[in-house]
mmCIF file with all atom_site columns, C-alpha atoms in Angstrom:
data_model
loop_
_atom_site.group_PDB
_atom_site.id
_atom_site.type_symbol
_atom_site.label_atom_id
_atom_site.label_alt_id
_atom_site.label_comp_id
_atom_site.label_asym_id
_atom_site.label_entity_id
_atom_site.label_seq_id
_atom_site.pdbx_PDB_ins_code
_atom_site.Cartn_x
_atom_site.Cartn_y
_atom_site.Cartn_z
_atom_site.occupancy
_atom_site.B_iso_or_equiv
_atom_site.pdbx_formal_charge
_atom_site.auth_seq_id
_atom_site.auth_comp_id
_atom_site.auth_asym_id
_atom_site.auth_atom_id
_atom_site.pdbx_PDB_model_num
ATOM 1  C CA . MET G 1 1  ? -4.488  9.305   62.570 1.00 83.00 ? 1  MET G CA 1
ATOM 2  C CA . THR G 1 2  ? -7.176  6.964   60.364 1.00 94.00 ? 2  THR G CA 1
ATOM 3  C CA . LYS G 1 3  ? -8.529  7.672   57.269 1.00 97.00 ? 3  LYS G CA 1
ATOM 4  C CA . GLY G 1 4  ? -12.106 8.593   56.374 1.00 98.00 ? 4  GLY G CA 1
ATOM 5  C CA . TYR G 1 5  ? -14.682 7.751   53.280 1.00 98.00 ? 5  TYR G CA 1
ATOM 6  C CA . TRP G 1 6  ? -17.545 8.510   51.895 1.00 98.00 ? 6  TRP G CA 1
ATOM 7  C CA . VAL G 1 7  ? -19.577 5.454   50.883 1.00 96.00 ? 7  VAL G CA 1
ATOM 8  C CA . SER G 1 8  ? -22.250 6.510   48.431 1.00 94.00 ? 8  SER G CA 1
ATOM 9  C CA . VAL G 1 9  ? -24.781 3.856   46.705 1.00 92.00 ? 9  VAL G CA 1
ATOM 10 C CA . TYR G 1 10 ? -27.223 4.970   44.108 1.00 92.00 ? 10 TYR G CA 1
ATOM 11 C CA . PRO G 1 11 ? -30.375 2.540   43.815 1.00 90.00 ? 11 PRO G CA 1
ATOM 12 C CA . VAL G 1 12 ? -32.762 4.931   42.275 1.00 91.00 ? 12 VAL G CA 1
ATOM 13 C CA . ILE G 1 13 ? -31.562 7.387   39.677 1.00 93.00 ? 13 ILE G CA 1
ATOM 14 C CA . SER G 1 14 ? -34.455 8.896   37.518 1.00 94.00 ? 14 SER G CA 1
ATOM 15 C CA . ASP G 1 15 ? -33.077 11.583  37.166 1.00 93.00 ? 15 ASP G CA 1
ATOM 16 C CA . PRO G 1 16 ? -29.492 11.479  35.163 1.00 92.00 ? 16 PRO G CA 1
ATOM 17 C CA . GLU G 1 17 ? -29.410 15.452  34.233 1.00 93.00 ? 17 GLU G CA 1
ATOM 18 C CA . GLY G 1 18 ? -30.153 16.314  37.828 1.00 92.00 ? 18 GLY G CA 1
ATOM 19 C CA . LEU G 1 19 ? -27.379 14.048  39.433 1.00 93.00 ? 19 LEU G CA 1
ATOM 20 C CA . ALA G 1 20 ? -24.716 15.458  36.556 1.00 93.00 ? 20 ALA G CA 1
ATOM 21 C CA . ALA G 1 21 ? -25.806 18.997  38.178 1.00 93.00 ? 21 ALA G CA 1
ATOM 22 C CA . TYR G 1 22 ? -24.943 17.930  41.331 1.00 94.00 ? 22 TYR G CA 1
ATOM 23 C CA . GLU G 1 23 ? -21.844 16.586  40.498 1.00 94.00 ? 23 GLU G CA 1
ATOM 24 C CA . LYS G 1 24 ? -20.390 19.855  38.846 1.00 95.00 ? 24 LYS G CA 1
ATOM 25 C CA . LEU G 1 25 ? -20.871 21.213  41.844 1.00 96.00 ? 25 LEU G CA 1
ATOM 26 C CA . ALA G 1 26 ? -20.016 18.416  44.605 1.00 96.00 ? 26 ALA G CA 1
ATOM 27 C CA . GLY G 1 27 ? -16.492 17.784  42.684 1.00 95.00 ? 27 GLY G CA 1
ATOM 28 C CA . PRO G 1 28 ? -15.152 20.769  43.312 1.00 97.00 ? 28 PRO G CA 1
ATOM 29 C CA . ALA G 1 29 ? -15.775 21.024  46.663 1.00 97.00 ? 29 ALA G CA 1
ATOM 30 C CA . VAL G 1 30 ? -14.709 17.267  47.693 1.00 97.00 ? 30 VAL G CA 1
ATOM 31 C CA . GLN G 1 31 ? -11.557 18.286  46.622 1.00 97.00 ? 31 GLN G CA 1
ATOM 32 C CA . ALA G 1 32 ? -11.075 21.285  48.153 1.00 97.00 ? 32 ALA G CA 1
ATOM 33 C CA . GLY G 1 33 ? -12.423 19.196  50.923 1.00 97.00 ? 33 GLY G CA 1
ATOM 34 C CA . GLY G 1 34 ? -9.108  17.269  50.458 1.00 98.00 ? 34 GLY G CA 1
ATOM 35 C CA . GLY G 1 35 ? -11.028 14.187  49.241 1.00 98.00 ? 35 GLY G CA 1
ATOM 36 C CA . ARG G 1 36 ? -10.311 11.595  46.375 1.00 97.00 ? 36 ARG G CA 1
ATOM 37 C CA . VAL G 1 37 ? -12.591 9.799   44.167 1.00 96.00 ? 37 VAL G CA 1
ATOM 38 C CA . LEU G 1 38 ? -11.134 6.318   44.827 1.00 96.00 ? 38 LEU G CA 1
ATOM 39 C CA . SER G 1 39 ? -14.141 4.791   42.668 1.00 95.00 ? 39 SER G CA 1
ATOM 40 C CA . ARG G 1 40 ? -17.001 5.454   40.473 1.00 90.00 ? 40 ARG G CA 1
ATOM 41 C CA . ASP G 1 41 ? -19.200 4.428   37.825 1.00 83.00 ? 41 ASP G CA 1
ATOM 42 C CA . GLY G 1 42 ? -16.960 1.164   38.151 1.00 85.00 ? 42 GLY G CA 1
ATOM 43 C CA . ARG G 1 43 ? -17.975 -2.083  37.444 1.00 88.00 ? 43 ARG G CA 1
ATOM 44 C CA . VAL G 1 44 ? -19.546 -3.824  40.987 1.00 86.00 ? 44 VAL G CA 1
ATOM 45 C CA . VAL G 1 45 ? -20.740 -7.756  41.389 1.00 89.00 ? 45 VAL G CA 1
ATOM 46 C CA . ALA G 1 46 ? -22.912 -7.628  44.142 1.00 87.00 ? 46 ALA G CA 1
ATOM 47 C CA . HIS G 1 47 ? -23.560 -10.826 46.849 1.00 91.00 ? 47 HIS G CA 1
ATOM 48 C CA . GLU G 1 48 ? -26.824 -11.586 49.118 1.00 90.00 ? 48 GLU G CA 1
ATOM 49 C CA . ALA G 1 49 ? -28.800 -8.039  49.215 1.00 80.00 ? 49 ALA G CA 1
ATOM 50 C CA . GLY G 1 50 ? -26.062 -5.859  47.313 1.00 79.00 ? 50 GLY G CA 1
ATOM 51 C CA . ILE G 1 51 ? -26.849 -3.049  45.271 1.00 76.00 ? 51 ILE G CA 1
ATOM 52 C CA . THR G 1 52 ? -25.418 -3.136  41.444 1.00 85.00 ? 52 THR G CA 1
ATOM 53 C CA . GLN G 1 53 ? -26.437 0.229   40.901 1.00 87.00 ? 53 GLN G CA 1
ATOM 54 C CA . ARG G 1 54 ? -24.035 3.155   40.705 1.00 90.00 ? 54 ARG G CA 1
ATOM 55 C CA . VAL G 1 55 ? -21.304 3.257   44.051 1.00 92.00 ? 55 VAL G CA 1
ATOM 56 C CA . VAL G 1 56 ? -18.654 5.878   44.745 1.00 95.00 ? 56 VAL G CA 1
ATOM 57 C CA . LEU G 1 57 ? -16.411 6.064   47.533 1.00 97.00 ? 57 LEU G CA 1
ATOM 58 C CA . VAL G 1 58 ? -14.084 8.878   48.023 1.00 98.00 ? 58 VAL G CA 1
ATOM 59 C CA . GLU G 1 59 ? -11.157 8.634   50.816 1.00 98.00 ? 59 GLU G CA 1
ATOM 60 C CA . PHE G 1 60 ? -10.166 11.372  52.525 1.00 98.00 ? 60 PHE G CA 1
ATOM 61 C CA . ASP G 1 61 ? -6.943  11.765  55.689 1.00 97.00 ? 61 ASP G CA 1
ATOM 62 C CA . SER G 1 62 ? -8.630  11.773  58.463 1.00 97.00 ? 62 SER G CA 1
ATOM 63 C CA . PHE G 1 63 ? -12.551 11.432  59.377 1.00 97.00 ? 63 PHE G CA 1
ATOM 64 C CA . GLU G 1 64 ? -13.003 14.551  60.679 1.00 97.00 ? 64 GLU G CA 1
ATOM 65 C CA . GLN G 1 65 ? -11.406 16.007  57.479 1.00 98.00 ? 65 GLN G CA 1
ATOM 66 C CA . ALA G 1 66 ? -14.445 13.812  55.675 1.00 98.00 ? 66 ALA G CA 1
ATOM 67 C CA . VAL G 1 67 ? -17.069 15.296  58.211 1.00 98.00 ? 67 VAL G CA 1
ATOM 68 C CA . ALA G 1 68 ? -15.978 19.246  57.421 1.00 98.00 ? 68 ALA G CA 1
ATOM 69 C CA . ALA G 1 69 ? -16.324 18.680  53.491 1.00 98.00 ? 69 ALA G CA 1
ATOM 70 C CA . TYR G 1 70 ? -19.987 16.901  54.246 1.00 98.00 ? 70 TYR G CA 1
ATOM 71 C CA . GLU G 1 71 ? -20.594 19.727  56.224 1.00 98.00 ? 71 GLU G CA 1
ATOM 72 C CA . SER G 1 72 ? -18.386 22.649  54.148 1.00 97.00 ? 72 SER G CA 1
ATOM 73 C CA . GLU G 1 73 ? -20.584 25.792  52.570 1.00 97.00 ? 73 GLU G CA 1
ATOM 74 C CA . ALA G 1 74 ? -19.676 24.109  48.825 1.00 97.00 ? 74 ALA G CA 1
ATOM 75 C CA . TYR G 1 75 ? -20.736 20.393  49.633 1.00 97.00 ? 75 TYR G CA 1
ATOM 76 C CA . GLN G 1 76 ? -24.032 22.032  51.055 1.00 96.00 ? 76 GLN G CA 1
ATOM 77 C CA . LYS G 1 77 ? -24.595 23.734  48.217 1.00 95.00 ? 77 LYS G CA 1
ATOM 78 C CA . ALA G 1 78 ? -24.204 20.630  45.864 1.00 95.00 ? 78 ALA G CA 1
ATOM 79 C CA . LEU G 1 79 ? -27.015 18.982  48.075 1.00 94.00 ? 79 LEU G CA 1
ATOM 80 C CA . VAL G 1 80 ? -29.150 20.950  46.910 1.00 93.00 ? 80 VAL G CA 1
ATOM 81 C CA . ALA G 1 81 ? -28.705 20.454  42.875 1.00 92.00 ? 81 ALA G CA 1
ATOM 82 C CA . LEU G 1 82 ? -28.944 16.772  44.355 1.00 91.00 ? 82 LEU G CA 1
ATOM 83 C CA . PRO G 1 83 ? -32.518 16.026  42.961 1.00 87.00 ? 83 PRO G CA 1
ATOM 84 C CA . ASP G 1 84 ? -35.328 13.995  44.186 1.00 89.00 ? 84 ASP G CA 1
ATOM 85 C CA . GLY G 1 85 ? -35.043 11.987  41.392 1.00 89.00 ? 85 GLY G CA 1
ATOM 86 C CA . VAL G 1 86 ? -32.017 10.331  43.014 1.00 93.00 ? 86 VAL G CA 1
ATOM 87 C CA . GLU G 1 87 ? -32.267 7.925   45.825 1.00 93.00 ? 87 GLU G CA 1
ATOM 88 C CA . ARG G 1 88 ? -28.962 7.753   47.924 1.00 93.00 ? 88 ARG G CA 1
ATOM 89 C CA . ASP G 1 89 ? -27.650 5.899   50.702 1.00 93.00 ? 89 ASP G CA 1
ATOM 90 C CA . PHE G 1 90 ? -24.838 7.893   51.882 1.00 96.00 ? 90 PHE G CA 1
ATOM 91 C CA . ARG G 1 91 ? -22.470 7.167   54.666 1.00 97.00 ? 91 ARG G CA 1
ATOM 92 C CA . ILE G 1 92 ? -19.307 8.895   56.247 1.00 98.00 ? 92 ILE G CA 1
ATOM 93 C CA . ILE G 1 93 ? -17.086 6.102   57.580 1.00 98.00 ? 93 ILE G CA 1
ATOM 94 C CA . GLU G 1 94 ? -13.733 5.721   59.885 1.00 97.00 ? 94 GLU G CA 1
ATOM 95 C CA . GLY G 1 95 ? -10.594 3.846   58.269 1.00 95.00 ? 95 GLY G CA 1
ATOM 96 C CA . THR G 1 96 ? -8.885  0.690   60.101 1.00 90.00 ? 96 THR G CA 1
ATOM 97 C CA . ASP G 1 97 ? -5.614  2.658   59.825 1.00 77.00 ? 97 ASP G CA 1
#
């Protein structure tokens, strides 16, 4: 079974307090869904058209688990708290192993 990953890149964060409110709900929802945060707010070196802003990487035991965690009631409640002042590029991707 291949692992699943959430990859989020935040090009714009103009409401950091709103993002913090989202994180308080999203963290427990991710954990309940079996996710493990591998990287958040770490150092970034961007190449080509890369973005140096906030990047979050979350690992799940399977792609299906990653999708189910996103669709969970708990995470959907967290998404409602994600403010308009935050722009993000969010993807669920399948690992190679």
